[in-house]
CSV table of C-alpha atoms and ligand atoms in Angstrom, one decimal:
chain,number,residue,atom,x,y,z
A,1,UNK,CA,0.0,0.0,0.0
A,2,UNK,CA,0.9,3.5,-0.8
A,3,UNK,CA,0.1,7.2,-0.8
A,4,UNK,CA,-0.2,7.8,-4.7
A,5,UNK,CA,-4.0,7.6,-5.4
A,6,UNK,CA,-6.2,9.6,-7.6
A,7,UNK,CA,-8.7,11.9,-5.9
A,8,UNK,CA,-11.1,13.8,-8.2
A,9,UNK,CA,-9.4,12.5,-11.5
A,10,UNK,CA,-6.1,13.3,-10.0
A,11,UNK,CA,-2.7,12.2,-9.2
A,12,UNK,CA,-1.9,12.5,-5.6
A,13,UNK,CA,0.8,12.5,-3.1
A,14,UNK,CA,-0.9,12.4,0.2
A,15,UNK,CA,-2.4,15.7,-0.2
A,16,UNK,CA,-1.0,17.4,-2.4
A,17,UNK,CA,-2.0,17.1,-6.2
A,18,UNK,CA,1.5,15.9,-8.0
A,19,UNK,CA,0.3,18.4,-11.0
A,20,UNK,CA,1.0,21.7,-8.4
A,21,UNK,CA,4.3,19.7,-7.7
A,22,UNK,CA,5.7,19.8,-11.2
A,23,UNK,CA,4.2,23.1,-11.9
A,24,UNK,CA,6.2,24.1,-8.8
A,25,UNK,CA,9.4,22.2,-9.0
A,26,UNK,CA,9.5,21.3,-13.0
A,27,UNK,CA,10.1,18.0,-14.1
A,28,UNK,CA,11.8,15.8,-14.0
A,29,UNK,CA,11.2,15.2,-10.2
A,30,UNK,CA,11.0,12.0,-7.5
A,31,UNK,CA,8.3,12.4,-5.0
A,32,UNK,CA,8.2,10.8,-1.6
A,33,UNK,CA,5.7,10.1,0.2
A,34,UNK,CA,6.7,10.4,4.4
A,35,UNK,CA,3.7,8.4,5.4
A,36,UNK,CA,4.4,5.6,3.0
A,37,UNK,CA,8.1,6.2,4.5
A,38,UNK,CA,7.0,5.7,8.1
A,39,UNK,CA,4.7,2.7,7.5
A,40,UNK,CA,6.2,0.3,5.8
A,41,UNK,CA,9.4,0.7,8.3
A,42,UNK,CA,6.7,0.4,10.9
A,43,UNK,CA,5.9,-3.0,8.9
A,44,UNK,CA,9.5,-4.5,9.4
A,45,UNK,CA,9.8,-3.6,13.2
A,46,UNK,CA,6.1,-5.2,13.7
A,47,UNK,CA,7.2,-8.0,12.1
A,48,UNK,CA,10.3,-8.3,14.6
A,49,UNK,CA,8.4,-6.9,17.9
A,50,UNK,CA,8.8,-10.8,18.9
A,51,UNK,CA,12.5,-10.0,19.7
A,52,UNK,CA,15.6,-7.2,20.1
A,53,UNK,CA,16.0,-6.3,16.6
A,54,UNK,CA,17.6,-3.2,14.9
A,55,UNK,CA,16.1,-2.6,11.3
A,56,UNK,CA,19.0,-0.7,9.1
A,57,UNK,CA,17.5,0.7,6.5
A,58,UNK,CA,19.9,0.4,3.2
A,59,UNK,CA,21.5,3.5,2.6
A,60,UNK,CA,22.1,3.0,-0.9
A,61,UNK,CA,18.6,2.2,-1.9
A,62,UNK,CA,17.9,6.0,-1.1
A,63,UNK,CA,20.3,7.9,0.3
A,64,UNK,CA,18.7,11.6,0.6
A,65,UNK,CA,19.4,13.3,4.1
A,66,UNK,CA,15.6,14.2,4.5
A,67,UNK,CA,14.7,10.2,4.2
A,68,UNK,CA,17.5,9.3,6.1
A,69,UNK,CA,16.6,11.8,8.5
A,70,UNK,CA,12.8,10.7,8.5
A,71,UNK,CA,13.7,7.0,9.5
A,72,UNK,CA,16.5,7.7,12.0
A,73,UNK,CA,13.9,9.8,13.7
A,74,UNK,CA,11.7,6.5,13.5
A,75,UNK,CA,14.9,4.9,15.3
A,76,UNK,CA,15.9,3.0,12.3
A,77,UNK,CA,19.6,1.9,12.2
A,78,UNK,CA,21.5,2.4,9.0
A,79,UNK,CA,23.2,0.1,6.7
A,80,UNK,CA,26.2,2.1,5.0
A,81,UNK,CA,28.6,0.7,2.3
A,82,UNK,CA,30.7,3.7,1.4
A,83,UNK,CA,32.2,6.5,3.3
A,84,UNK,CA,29.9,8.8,1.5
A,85,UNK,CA,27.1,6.5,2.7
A,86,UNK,CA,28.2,6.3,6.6
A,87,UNK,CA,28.5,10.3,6.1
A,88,UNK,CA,25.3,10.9,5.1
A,89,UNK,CA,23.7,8.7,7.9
A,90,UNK,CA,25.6,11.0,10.6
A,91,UNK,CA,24.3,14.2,9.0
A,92,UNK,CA,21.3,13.1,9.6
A,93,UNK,CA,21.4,12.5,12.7
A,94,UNK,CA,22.3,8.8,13.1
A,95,UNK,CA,24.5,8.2,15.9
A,96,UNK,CA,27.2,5.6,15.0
A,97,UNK,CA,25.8,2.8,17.2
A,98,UNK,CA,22.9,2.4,15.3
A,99,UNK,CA,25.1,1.9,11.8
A,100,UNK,CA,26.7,-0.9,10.6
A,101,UNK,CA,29.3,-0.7,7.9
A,102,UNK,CA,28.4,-3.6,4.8
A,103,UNK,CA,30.3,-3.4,1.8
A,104,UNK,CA,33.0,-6.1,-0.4
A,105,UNK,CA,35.7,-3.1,-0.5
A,106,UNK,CA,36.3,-0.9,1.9
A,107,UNK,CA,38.9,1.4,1.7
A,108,UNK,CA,41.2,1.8,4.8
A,109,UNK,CA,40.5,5.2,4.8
A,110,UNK,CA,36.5,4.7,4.9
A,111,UNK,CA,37.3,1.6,7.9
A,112,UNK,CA,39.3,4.7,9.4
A,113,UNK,CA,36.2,7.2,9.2
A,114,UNK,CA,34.0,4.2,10.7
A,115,UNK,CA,35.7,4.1,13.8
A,116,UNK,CA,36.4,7.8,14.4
A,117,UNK,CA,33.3,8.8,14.2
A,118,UNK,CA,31.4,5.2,15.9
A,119,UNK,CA,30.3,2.0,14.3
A,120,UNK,CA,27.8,-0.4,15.4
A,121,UNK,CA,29.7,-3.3,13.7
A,122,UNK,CA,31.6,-3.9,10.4
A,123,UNK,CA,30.9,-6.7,8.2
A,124,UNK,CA,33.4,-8.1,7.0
A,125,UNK,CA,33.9,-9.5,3.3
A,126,UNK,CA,37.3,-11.1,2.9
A,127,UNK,CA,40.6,-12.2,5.0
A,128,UNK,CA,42.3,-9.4,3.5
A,129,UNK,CA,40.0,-6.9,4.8
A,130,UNK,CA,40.0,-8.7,8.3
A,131,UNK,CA,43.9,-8.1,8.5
A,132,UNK,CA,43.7,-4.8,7.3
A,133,UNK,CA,40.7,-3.9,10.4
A,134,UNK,CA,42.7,-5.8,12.5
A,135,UNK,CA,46.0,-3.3,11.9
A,136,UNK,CA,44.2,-0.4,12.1
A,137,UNK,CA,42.2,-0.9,15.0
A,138,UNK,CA,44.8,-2.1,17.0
A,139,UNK,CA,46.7,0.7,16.1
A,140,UNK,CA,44.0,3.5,16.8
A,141,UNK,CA,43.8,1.4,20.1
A,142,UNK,CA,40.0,0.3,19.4
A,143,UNK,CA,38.0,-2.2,19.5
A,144,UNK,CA,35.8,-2.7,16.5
A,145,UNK,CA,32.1,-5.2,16.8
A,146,UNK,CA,32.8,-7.0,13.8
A,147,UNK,CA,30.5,-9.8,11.6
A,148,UNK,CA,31.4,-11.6,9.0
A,149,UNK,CA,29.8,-12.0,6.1
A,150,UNK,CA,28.9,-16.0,4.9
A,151,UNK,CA,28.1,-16.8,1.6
A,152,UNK,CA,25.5,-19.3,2.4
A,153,UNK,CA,25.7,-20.4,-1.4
A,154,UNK,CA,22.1,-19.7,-2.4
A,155,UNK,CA,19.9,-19.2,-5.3
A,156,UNK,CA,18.1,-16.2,-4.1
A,157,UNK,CA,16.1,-16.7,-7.6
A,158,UNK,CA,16.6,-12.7,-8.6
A,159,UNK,CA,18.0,-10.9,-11.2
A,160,UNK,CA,21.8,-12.3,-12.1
A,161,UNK,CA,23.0,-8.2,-11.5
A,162,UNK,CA,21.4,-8.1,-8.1
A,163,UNK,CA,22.1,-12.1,-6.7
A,164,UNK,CA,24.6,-12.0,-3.9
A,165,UNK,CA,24.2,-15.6,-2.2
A,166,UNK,CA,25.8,-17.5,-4.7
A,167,UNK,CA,29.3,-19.4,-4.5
A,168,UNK,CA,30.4,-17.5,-7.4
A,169,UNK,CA,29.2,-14.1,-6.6
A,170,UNK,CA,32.3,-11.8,-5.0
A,171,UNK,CA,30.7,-11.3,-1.7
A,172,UNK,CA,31.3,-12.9,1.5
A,173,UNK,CA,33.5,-15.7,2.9
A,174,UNK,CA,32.3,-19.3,1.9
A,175,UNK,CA,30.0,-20.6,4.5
A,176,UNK,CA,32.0,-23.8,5.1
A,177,UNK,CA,35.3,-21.9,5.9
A,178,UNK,CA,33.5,-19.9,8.0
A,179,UNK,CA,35.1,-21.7,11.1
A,180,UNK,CA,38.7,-21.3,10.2
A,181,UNK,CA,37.9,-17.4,9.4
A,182,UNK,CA,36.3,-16.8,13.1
A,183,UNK,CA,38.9,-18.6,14.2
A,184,UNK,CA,41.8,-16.2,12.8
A,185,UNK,CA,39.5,-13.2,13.8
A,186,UNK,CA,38.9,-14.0,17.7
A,187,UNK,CA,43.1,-14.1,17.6
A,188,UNK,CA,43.2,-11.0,16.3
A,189,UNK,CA,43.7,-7.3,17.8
A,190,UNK,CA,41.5,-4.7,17.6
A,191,UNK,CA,38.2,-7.1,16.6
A,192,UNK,CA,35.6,-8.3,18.8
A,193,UNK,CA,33.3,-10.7,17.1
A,194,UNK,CA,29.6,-10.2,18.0
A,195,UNK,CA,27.9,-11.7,14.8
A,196,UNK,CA,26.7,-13.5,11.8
A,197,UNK,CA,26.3,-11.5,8.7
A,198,UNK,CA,24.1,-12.7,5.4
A,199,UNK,CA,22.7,-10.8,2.7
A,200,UNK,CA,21.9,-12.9,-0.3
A,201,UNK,CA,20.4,-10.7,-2.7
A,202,UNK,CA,17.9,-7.8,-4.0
A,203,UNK,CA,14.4,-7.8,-4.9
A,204,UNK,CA,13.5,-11.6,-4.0
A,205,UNK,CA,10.1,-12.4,-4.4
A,206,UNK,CA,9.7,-16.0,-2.5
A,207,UNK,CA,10.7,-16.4,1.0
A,208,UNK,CA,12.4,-20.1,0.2
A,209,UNK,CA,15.8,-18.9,-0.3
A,210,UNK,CA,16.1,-16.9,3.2
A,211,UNK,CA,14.6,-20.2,4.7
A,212,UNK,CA,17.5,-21.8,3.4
A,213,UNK,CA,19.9,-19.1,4.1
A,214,UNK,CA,19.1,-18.7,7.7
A,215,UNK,CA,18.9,-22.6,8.2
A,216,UNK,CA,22.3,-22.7,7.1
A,217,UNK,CA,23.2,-19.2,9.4
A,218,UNK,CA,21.6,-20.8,12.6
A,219,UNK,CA,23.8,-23.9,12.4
A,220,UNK,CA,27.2,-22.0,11.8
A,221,UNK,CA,26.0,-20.2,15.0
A,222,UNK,CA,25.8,-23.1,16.6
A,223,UNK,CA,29.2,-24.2,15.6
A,224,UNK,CA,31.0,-21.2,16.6
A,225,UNK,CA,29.2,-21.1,19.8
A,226,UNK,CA,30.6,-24.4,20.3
A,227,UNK,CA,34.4,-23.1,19.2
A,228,UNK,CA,33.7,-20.9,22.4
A,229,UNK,CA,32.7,-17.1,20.3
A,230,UNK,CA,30.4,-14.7,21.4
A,231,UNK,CA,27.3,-14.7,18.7
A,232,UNK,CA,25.0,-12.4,20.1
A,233,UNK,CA,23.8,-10.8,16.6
A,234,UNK,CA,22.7,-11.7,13.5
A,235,UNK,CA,22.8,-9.4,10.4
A,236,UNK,CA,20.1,-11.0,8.1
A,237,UNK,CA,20.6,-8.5,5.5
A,238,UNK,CA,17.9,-7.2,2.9
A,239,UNK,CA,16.6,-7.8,-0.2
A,240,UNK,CA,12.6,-8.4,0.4
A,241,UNK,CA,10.7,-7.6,-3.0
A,242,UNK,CA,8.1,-5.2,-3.9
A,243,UNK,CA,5.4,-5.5,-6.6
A,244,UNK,CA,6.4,-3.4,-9.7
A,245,UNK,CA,3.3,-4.3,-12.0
A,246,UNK,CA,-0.1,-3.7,-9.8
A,247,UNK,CA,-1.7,-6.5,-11.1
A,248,UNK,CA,1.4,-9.1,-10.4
A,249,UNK,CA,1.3,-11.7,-7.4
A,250,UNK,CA,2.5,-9.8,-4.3
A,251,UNK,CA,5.8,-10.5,-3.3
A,252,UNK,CA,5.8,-11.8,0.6
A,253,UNK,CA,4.9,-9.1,3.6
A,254,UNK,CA,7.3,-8.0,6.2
A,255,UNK,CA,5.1,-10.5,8.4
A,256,UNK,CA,5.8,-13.7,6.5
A,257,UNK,CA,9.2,-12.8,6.7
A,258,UNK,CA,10.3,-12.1,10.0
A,259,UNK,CA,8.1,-15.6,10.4
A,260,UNK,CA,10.9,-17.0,8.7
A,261,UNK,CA,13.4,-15.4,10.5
A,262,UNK,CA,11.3,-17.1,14.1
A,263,UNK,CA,11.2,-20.4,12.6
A,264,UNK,CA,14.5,-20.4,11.6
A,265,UNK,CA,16.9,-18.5,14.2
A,266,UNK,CA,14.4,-17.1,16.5
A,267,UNK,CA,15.7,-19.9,19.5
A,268,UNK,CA,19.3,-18.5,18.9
A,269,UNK,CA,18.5,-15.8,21.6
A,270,UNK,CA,20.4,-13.5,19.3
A,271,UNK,CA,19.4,-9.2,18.4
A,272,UNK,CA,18.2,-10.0,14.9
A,273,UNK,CA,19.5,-7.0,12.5
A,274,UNK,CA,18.0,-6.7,8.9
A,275,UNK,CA,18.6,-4.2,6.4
A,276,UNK,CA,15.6,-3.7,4.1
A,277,UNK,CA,16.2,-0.7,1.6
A,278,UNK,CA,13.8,-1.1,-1.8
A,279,UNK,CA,10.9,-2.4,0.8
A,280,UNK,CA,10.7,0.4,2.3
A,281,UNK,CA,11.2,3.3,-0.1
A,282,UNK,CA,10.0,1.7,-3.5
A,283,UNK,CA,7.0,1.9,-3.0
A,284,UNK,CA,7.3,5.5,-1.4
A,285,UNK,CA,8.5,7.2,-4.6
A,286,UNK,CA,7.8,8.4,-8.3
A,287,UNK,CA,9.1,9.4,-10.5
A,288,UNK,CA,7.3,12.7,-12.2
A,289,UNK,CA,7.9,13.7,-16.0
A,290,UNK,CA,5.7,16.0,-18.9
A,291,UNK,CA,5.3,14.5,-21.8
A,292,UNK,CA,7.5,16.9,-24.4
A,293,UNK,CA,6.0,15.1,-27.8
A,294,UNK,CA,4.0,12.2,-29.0
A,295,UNK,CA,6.2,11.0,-31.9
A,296,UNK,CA,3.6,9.2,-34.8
A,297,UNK,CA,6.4,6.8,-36.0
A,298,UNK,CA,5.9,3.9,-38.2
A,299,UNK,CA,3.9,0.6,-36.7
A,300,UNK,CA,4.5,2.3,-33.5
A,301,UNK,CA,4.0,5.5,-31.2
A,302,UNK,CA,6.5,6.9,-29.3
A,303,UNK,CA,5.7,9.1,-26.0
A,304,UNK,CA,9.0,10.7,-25.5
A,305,UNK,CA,8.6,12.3,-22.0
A,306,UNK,CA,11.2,14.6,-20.4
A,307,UNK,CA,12.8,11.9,-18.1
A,308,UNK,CA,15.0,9.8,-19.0
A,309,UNK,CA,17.7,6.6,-18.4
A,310,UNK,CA,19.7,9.0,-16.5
A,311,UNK,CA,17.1,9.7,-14.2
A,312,UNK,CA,15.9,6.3,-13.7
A,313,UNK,CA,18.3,4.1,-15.1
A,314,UNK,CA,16.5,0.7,-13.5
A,315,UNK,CA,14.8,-0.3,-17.2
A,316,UNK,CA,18.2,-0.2,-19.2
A,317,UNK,CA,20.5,-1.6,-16.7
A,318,UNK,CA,18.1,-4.7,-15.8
A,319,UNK,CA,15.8,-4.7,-17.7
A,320,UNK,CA,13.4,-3.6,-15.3
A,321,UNK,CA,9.8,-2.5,-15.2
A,322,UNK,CA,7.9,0.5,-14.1
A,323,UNK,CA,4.3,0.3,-14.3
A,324,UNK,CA,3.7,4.0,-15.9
A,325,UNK,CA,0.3,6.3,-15.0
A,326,UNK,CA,-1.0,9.4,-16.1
A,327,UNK,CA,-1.6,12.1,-13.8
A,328,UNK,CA,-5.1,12.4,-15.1
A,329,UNK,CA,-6.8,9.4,-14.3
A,330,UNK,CA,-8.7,7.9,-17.6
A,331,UNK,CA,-12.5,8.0,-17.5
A,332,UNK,CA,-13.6,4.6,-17.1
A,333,UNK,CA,-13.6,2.6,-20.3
A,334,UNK,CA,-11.1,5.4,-22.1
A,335,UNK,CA,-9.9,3.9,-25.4
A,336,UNK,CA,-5.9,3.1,-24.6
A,337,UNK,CA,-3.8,2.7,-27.1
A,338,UNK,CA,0.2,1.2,-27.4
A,339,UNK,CA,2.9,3.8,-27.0
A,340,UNK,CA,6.5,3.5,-26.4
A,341,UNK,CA,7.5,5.3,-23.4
A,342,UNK,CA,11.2,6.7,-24.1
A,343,UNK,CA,13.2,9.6,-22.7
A,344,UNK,CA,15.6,12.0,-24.8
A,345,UNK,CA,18.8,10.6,-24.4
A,346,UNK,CA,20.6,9.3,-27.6
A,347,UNK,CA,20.4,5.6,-26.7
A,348,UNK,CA,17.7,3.2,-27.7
A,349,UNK,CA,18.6,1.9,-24.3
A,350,UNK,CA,16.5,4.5,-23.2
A,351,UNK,CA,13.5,3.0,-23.3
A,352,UNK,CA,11.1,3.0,-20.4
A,353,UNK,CA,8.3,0.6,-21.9
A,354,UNK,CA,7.3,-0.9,-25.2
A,355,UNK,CA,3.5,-1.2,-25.8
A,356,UNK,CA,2.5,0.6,-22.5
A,357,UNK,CA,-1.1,0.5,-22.7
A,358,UNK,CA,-1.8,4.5,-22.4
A,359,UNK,CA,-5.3,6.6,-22.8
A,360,UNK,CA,-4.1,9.3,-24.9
A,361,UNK,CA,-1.4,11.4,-24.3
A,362,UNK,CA,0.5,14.8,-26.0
A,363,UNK,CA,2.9,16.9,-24.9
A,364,UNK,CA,2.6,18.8,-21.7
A,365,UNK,CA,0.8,16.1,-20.3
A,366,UNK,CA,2.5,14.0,-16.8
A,367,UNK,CA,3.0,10.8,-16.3
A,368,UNK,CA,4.5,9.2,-12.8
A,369,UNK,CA,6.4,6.1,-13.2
A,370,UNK,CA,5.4,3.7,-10.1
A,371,UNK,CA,7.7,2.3,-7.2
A,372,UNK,CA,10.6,4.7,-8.1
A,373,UNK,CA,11.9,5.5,-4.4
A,374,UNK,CA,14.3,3.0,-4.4
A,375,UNK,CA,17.5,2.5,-6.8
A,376,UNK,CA,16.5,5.4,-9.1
A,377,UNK,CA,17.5,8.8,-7.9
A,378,UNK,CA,20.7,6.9,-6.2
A,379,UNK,CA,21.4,6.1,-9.5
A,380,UNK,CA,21.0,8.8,-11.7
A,381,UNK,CA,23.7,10.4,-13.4
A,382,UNK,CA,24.1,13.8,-15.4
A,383,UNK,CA,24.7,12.0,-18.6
A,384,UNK,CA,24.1,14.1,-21.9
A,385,UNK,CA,24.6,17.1,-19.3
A,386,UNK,CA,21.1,16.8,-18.2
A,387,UNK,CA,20.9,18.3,-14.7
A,388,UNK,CA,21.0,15.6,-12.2
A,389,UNK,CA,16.9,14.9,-11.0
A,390,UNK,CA,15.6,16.7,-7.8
A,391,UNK,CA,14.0,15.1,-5.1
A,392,UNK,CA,10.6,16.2,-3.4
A,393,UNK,CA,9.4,14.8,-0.2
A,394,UNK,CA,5.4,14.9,0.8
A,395,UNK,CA,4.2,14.6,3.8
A,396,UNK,CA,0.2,15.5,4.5
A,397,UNK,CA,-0.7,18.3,2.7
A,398,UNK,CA,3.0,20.1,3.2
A,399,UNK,CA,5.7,19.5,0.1
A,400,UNK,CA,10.1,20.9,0.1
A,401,UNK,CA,12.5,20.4,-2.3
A,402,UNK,CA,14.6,18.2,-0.6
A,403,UNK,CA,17.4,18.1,-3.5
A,404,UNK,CA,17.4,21.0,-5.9
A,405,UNK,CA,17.8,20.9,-9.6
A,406,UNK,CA,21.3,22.3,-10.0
A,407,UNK,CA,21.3,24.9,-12.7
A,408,UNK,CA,23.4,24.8,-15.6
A,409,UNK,CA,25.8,27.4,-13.9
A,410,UNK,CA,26.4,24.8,-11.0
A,411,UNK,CA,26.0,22.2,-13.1
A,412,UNK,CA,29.3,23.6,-15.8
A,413,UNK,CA,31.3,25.4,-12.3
A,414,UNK,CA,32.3,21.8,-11.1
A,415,UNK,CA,34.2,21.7,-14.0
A,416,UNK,CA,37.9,23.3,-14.7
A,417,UNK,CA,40.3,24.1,-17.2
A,418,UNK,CA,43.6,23.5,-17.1
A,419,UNK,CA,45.5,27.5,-17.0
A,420,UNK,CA,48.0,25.4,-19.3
A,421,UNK,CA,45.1,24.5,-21.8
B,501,PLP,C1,21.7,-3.8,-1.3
B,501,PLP,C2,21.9,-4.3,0.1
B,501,PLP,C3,20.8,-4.3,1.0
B,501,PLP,C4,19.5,-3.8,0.6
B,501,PLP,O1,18.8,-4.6,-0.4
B,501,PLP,P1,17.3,-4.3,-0.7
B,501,PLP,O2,17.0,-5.2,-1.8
B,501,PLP,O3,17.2,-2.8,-1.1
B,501,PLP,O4,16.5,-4.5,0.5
B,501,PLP,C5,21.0,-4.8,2.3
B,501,PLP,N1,22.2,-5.2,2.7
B,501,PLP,C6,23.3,-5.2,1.8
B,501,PLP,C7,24.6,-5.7,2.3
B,501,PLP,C8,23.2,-4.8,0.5
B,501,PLP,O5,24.2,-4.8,-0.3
């Protein structure tokens, strides 16, 4: 469930019509929607309330200080996997404690940055990395919480780009060395083991593949209990789908989920961590664009709209899909006819949808694509110098800019020339 719903023939966010956003803001623009932001984080911690949990909400899925801000206040935690990531979360607002460091490359400066300014617990990807910690822990004389990432080798049945759980994807330590790897780690300075860390992948829609992940997490924490560590917390990870077409099976709830996690290391006695990102914000976000010109092309229509594979890149760089609405809702029974939905830039990659059944558009006329919150203004660039896509966050019947569009003037002053050129 969200907060985008037509109310007299209109597109909404909450309360505000999105047509007084883009006549405000421009296009194009993401809107967010707070009380979609607030309930489905409210979702995940319900569907924990059973036992000590800390839900980290994925930085990377949307990292904007005013979301981050808006679920820190909620007392979410904050998974972080860069030092840009981990700097966001303390500006706004998220004291160290509550965030825990993921990533398969750290840097030693961003490991450095992570203990100066507090860390919950790093999770840790590799031997080298370990070492590395280890050194400069010891050296800073701390102590960092540290988990390690398994690779329980499983098919999380997603996308091949977003799979993590696989032996041959380059994240985590093999589950069955796991052993020899806690071993080297409790003899080290400067670490303290507390955990288990697992994430096995992005956007799963069936909750077999966590059954079989955790299964395999609650025995190795049996093992290294019996080798004499500390487990006190598991890092579950993310990755819990969302439906992109309205009229597709649902992917599991927040409540079937943390079932799984009870059935299957709820008697561990362990403070159960997860880090949902897409859950919670894809469903809390559009993306908002005008039509510029309905392009009459041979066999086949084209509505080219003003955003484009920068903005969103999601469609080109998996093949994804966005289930695309205009902001005037269609009478009932409107004739819709097939368009191609594409943006401006000079790829065919750019291509939002073939065939989306549309009612008629022209130009001037909005569309919002669906479930854009997370993964798409995260990942949009300023390719063929378009100005990178503001952000807009709703909540009731208030609306701010929460990232501006830079102007052409800020967008050109980041660049220098050489006095020599
Ligand atoms: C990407 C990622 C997540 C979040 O995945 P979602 O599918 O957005 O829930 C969580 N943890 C780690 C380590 C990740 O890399």
């Amino acid at each position: 469930m969200d907060h985008f719903n037509y109310h007299g023939g209109e597109l909404w966010a909450e309360d505000v019509p999105l047509a007084r956003i883009a006549a405000e803001v421009g296009t194009p623009v993401y809107v967010y929607s707070a009380a979609t932001l607030t309930r489905h984080f409210g979702l995940f911690r319900q569907a924990l309330d059973w036992t000590e949990h800390l839900v980290c909400f994925a930085v990377k899925a949307n990292s904007n200080l005013a979301v981050l801000k808006l679920l820190g206040d909620l007392g979410a935690g904050m998974d972080v996997v860069s030092g840009g990531e981990y700097a966001r979360a303390r500006a706004a607002g998220v004291p160290g404690e509550r965030i825990v460091f993921s990533g398969v490359g750290k840097t030693l400066a961003e490991m450095r940055q992570a203990i100066e300014g507090g860390i919950r617990q790093v999770n840790i990807e590799s031997e080298p990395e370990m070492r590395a910690l280890s050194d400069l822990a010891a050296g800073m004389g701390a102590e960092v919480p540290v988990a390690i990432r398994v690779n329980p080798d499983v098919d999380a049945k997603t996308h091949e780009k977003i799979a993590t759980g696989k032996s041959e994807n380059k994240f985590g330590i093999p589950i069955a060395k796991a052993r020899q790897v806690y071993a080297e780690a409790a003899s080290l300075p400067g670490l303290r083991v507390v955990g288990v860390d697992v994430h096995i992948g992005s956007q799963l829609t069936d909750l077999e593949p966590y059954r079989a992940a955790y299964a395999k997490v609650a025995e190795l924490t049996r093992a290294l209990r019996a080798d004499g560590h500390v487990i006190s917390r598991l890092d579950l990870g993310g990755g819990l789908g969302i439906p992109y077409r309205r009229d597709n099976n649902a992917p599991p709830l927040p409540i079937e989920y943390g079932q799984v996690i009870r059935e299957t290391v709820g008697d561990l006695g362990c403070e159960i961590e997860i880090e949902p990102g897409r859950n919670i914000v894809g469903n809390a976000g559009v993306l908002l664009s005008r039509v510029i010109w309905l392009k009459e092309g041979e066999g086949r229509d084209f509505l080219i709209v003003d955003a484009a594979m920068n903005d969103l890149l999601r469609p080109a760089m998996y093949g994804a899909h966005h289930d695309i609405v205009p902001v005037v809702e269609p009478e009932l029974g409107a004739a819709l006819r097939p368009v191609d939905v594409v943006g401006p830039v000079c790829e065919s990659g750019d291509t939002f949808q073939k065939a989306a059944e549309l009612p008629p558009l022209g130009a001037g006329d909005l569309v919002a694509f669906r479930s854009a919150g997370a993964y798409g203004a995260v990942m949009a660039s300023e390719y063929n110098s378009r100005p990178l896509v503001p952000e807009v966050l709703v909540r009731g019947d208030q609306f701010a800019v929460i990232r501006a569009r830079p102007t052409f003037e800020e967008m050109l002053a980041r660049d220098s020339i050489p006095e020599w050129l």
